[in-house]
mmCIF file of C-alpha atoms in Angstrom:
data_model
loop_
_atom_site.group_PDB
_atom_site.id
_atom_site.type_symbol
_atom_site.label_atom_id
_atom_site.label_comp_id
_atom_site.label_asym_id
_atom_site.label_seq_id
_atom_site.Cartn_x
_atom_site.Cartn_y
_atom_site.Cartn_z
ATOM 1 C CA UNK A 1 0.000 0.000 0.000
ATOM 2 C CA UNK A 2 3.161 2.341 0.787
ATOM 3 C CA UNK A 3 4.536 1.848 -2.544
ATOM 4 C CA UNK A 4 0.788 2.439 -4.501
ATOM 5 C CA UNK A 5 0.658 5.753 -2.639
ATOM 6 C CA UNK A 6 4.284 6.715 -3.209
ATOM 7 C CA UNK A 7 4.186 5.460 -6.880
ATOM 8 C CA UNK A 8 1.041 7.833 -7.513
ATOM 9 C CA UNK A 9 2.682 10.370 -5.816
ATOM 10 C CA UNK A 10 5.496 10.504 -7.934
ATOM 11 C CA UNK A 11 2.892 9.946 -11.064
ATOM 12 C CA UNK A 12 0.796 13.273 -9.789
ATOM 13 C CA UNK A 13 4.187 14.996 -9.550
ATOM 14 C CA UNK A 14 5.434 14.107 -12.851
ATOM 15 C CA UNK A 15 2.118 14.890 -14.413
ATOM 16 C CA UNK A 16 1.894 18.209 -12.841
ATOM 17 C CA UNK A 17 5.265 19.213 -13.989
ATOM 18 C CA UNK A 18 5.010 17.992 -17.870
ATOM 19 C CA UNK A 19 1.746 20.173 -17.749
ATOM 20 C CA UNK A 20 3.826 22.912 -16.586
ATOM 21 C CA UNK A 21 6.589 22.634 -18.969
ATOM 22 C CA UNK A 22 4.179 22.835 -21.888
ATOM 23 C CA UNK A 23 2.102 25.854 -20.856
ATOM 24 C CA UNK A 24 5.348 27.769 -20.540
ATOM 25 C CA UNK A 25 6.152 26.317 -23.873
ATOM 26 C CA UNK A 26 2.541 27.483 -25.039
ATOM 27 C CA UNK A 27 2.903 31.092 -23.498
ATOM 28 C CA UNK A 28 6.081 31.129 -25.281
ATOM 29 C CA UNK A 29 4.940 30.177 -28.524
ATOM 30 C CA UNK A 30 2.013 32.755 -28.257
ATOM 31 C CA UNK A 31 4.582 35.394 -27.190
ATOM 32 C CA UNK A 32 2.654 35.811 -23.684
ATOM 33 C CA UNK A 33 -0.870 35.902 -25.175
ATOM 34 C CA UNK A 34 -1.828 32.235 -24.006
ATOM 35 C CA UNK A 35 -5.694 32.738 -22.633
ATOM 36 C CA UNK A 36 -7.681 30.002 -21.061
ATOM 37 C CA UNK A 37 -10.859 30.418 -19.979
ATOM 38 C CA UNK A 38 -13.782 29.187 -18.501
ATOM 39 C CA UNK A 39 -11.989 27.139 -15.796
ATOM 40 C CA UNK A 40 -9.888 25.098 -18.348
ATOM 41 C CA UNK A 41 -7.162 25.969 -16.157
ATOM 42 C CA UNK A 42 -8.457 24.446 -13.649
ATOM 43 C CA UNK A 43 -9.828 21.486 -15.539
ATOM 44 C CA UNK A 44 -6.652 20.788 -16.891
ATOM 45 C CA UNK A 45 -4.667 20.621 -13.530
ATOM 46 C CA UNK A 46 -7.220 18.398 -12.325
ATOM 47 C CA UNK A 47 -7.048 16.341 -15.838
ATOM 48 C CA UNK A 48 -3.042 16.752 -14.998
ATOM 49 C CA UNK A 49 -3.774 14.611 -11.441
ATOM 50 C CA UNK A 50 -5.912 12.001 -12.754
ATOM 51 C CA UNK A 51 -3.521 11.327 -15.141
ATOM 52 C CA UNK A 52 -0.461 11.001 -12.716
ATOM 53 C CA UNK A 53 -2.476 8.721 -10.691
ATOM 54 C CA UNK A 54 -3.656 6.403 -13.483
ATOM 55 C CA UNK A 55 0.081 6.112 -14.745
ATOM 56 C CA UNK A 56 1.517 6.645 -10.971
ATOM 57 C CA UNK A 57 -1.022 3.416 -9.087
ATOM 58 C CA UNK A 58 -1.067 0.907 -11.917
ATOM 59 C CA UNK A 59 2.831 0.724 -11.610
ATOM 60 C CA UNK A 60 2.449 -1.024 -8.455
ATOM 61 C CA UNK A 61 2.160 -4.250 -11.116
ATOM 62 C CA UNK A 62 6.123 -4.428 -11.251
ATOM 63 C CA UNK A 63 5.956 -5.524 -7.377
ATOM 64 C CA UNK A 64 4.038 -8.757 -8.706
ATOM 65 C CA UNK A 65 6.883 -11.085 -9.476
ATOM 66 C CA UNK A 66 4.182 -13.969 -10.910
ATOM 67 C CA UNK A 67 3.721 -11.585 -13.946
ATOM 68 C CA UNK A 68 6.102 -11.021 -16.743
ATOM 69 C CA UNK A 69 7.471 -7.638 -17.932
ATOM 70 C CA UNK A 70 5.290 -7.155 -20.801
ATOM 71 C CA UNK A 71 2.475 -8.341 -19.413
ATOM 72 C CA UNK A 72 3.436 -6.155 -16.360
ATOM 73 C CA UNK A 73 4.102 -3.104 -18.902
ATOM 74 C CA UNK A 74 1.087 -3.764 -20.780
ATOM 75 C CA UNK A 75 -0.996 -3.191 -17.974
ATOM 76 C CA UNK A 76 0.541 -0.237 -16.404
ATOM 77 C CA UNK A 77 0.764 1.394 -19.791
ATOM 78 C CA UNK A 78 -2.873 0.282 -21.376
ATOM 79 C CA UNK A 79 -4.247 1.841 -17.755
ATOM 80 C CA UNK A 80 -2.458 4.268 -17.967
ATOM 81 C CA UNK A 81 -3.105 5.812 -21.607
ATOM 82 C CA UNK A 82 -6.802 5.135 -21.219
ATOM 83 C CA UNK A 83 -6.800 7.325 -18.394
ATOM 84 C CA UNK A 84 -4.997 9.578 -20.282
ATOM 85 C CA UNK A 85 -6.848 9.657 -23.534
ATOM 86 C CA UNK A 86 -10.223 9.461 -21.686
ATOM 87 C CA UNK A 87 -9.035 12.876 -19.967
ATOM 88 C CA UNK A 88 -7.067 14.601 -22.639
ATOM 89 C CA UNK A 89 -10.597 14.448 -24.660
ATOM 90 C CA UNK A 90 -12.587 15.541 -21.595
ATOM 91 C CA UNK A 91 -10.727 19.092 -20.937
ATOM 92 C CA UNK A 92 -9.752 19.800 -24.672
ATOM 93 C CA UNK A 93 -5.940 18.443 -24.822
ATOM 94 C CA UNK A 94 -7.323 16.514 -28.266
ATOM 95 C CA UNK A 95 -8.950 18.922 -31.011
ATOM 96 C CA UNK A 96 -11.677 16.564 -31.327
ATOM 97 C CA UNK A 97 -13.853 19.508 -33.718
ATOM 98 C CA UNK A 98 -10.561 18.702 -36.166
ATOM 99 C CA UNK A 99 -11.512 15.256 -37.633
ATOM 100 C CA UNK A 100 -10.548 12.133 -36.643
ATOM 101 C CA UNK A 101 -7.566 12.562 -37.837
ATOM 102 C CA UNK A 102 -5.981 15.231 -36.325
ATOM 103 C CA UNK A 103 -7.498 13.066 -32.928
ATOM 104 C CA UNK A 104 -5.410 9.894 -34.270
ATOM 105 C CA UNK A 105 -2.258 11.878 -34.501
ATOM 106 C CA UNK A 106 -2.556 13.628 -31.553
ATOM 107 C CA UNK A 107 -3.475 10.100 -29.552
ATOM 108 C CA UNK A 108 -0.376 8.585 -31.052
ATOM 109 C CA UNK A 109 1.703 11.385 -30.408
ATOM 110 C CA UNK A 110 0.630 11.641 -26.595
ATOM 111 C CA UNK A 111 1.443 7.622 -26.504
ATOM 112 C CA UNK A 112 4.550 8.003 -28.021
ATOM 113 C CA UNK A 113 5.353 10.560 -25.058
ATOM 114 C CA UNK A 114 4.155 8.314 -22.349
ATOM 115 C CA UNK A 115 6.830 5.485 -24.045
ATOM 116 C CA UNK A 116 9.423 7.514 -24.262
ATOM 117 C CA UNK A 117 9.009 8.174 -20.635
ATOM 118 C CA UNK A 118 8.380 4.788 -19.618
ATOM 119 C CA UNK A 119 11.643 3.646 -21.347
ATOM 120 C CA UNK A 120 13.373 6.369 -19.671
ATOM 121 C CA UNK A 121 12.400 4.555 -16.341
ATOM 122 C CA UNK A 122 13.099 0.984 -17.499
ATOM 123 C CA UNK A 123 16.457 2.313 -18.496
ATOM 124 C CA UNK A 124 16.975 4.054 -14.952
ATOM 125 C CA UNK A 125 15.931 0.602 -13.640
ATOM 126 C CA UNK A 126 17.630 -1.794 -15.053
ATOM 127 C CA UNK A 127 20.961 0.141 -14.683
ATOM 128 C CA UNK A 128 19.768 0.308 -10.701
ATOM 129 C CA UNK A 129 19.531 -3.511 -11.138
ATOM 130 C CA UNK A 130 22.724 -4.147 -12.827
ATOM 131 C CA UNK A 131 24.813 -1.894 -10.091
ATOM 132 C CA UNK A 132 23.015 -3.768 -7.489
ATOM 133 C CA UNK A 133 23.842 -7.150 -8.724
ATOM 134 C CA UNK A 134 27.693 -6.679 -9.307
ATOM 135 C CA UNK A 135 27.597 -4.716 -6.004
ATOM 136 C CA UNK A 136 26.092 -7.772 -4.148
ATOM 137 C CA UNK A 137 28.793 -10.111 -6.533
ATOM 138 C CA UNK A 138 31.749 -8.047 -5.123
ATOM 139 C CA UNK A 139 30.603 -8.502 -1.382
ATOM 140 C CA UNK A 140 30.164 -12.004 -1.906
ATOM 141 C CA UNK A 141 33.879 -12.839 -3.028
#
């Protein structure tokens, strides 16, 4: 239960700061003229903290050792981009009045992102797991 709670804590957190990073990106690329309104703000922080906690809980999975790694991934990352797509529609992230195209790419696109970041933590890791292993090999001779 510990790590479910820290793991969505660090999910919210990462969430929160991606969102951040790409409304300073936005205000940037509308030289300071970025508007939201009716609450969208607000909508999308909250959008922001549903997705960190349905990336951040469903990574509990990796604790299960009965389950292999890509079933393990598949479920952490198929909760997790549900949650994600279901909220990215709901407060306006995908330009659903664009045609279903401009939805696909967008989907894919946000995917891709959520990949890239999940490989960055596999990466992290497995290189954790590696120095741990010769670490325990070297106090063992």
């Amino acid at each position: 239960m510990k790590n479910i709670i820290k793991n969505t804590l660090i999910g919210i957190g990462m969430a929160l700061f991606i969102f951040c990073m790409t409304g300073i990106i936005f205000d940037f690329i509308y030289k300071g003229s970025f508007v939201l309104e009716e609450y969208s703000f607000t909508k999308m922080v909250i959008g922001s903290i549903l997705i960190g906690i349905g990336f951040g809980a469903p990574s509990a999975i990796y604790d299960k050792d009965n389950l292999t790694l890509p079933i393990q991934s598949v479920i952490h990352m198929g909760s997790g981009c549900i949650v994600y797509t279901v909220v990215a529609f709901q407060v306006g992230w995908i330009p659903s009045g664009n045609g279903i195209g401009t939805c696909a790419i967008v989907i894919i696109c946000q995917i891709a992102i959520a990949f890239v970041i999940w490989l960055c933590f596999l990466g992290y890791n497995l290189r954790l797991a590696k120095k741990m292993t010769r670490r325990i090999q070297e106090l063992n001779r």
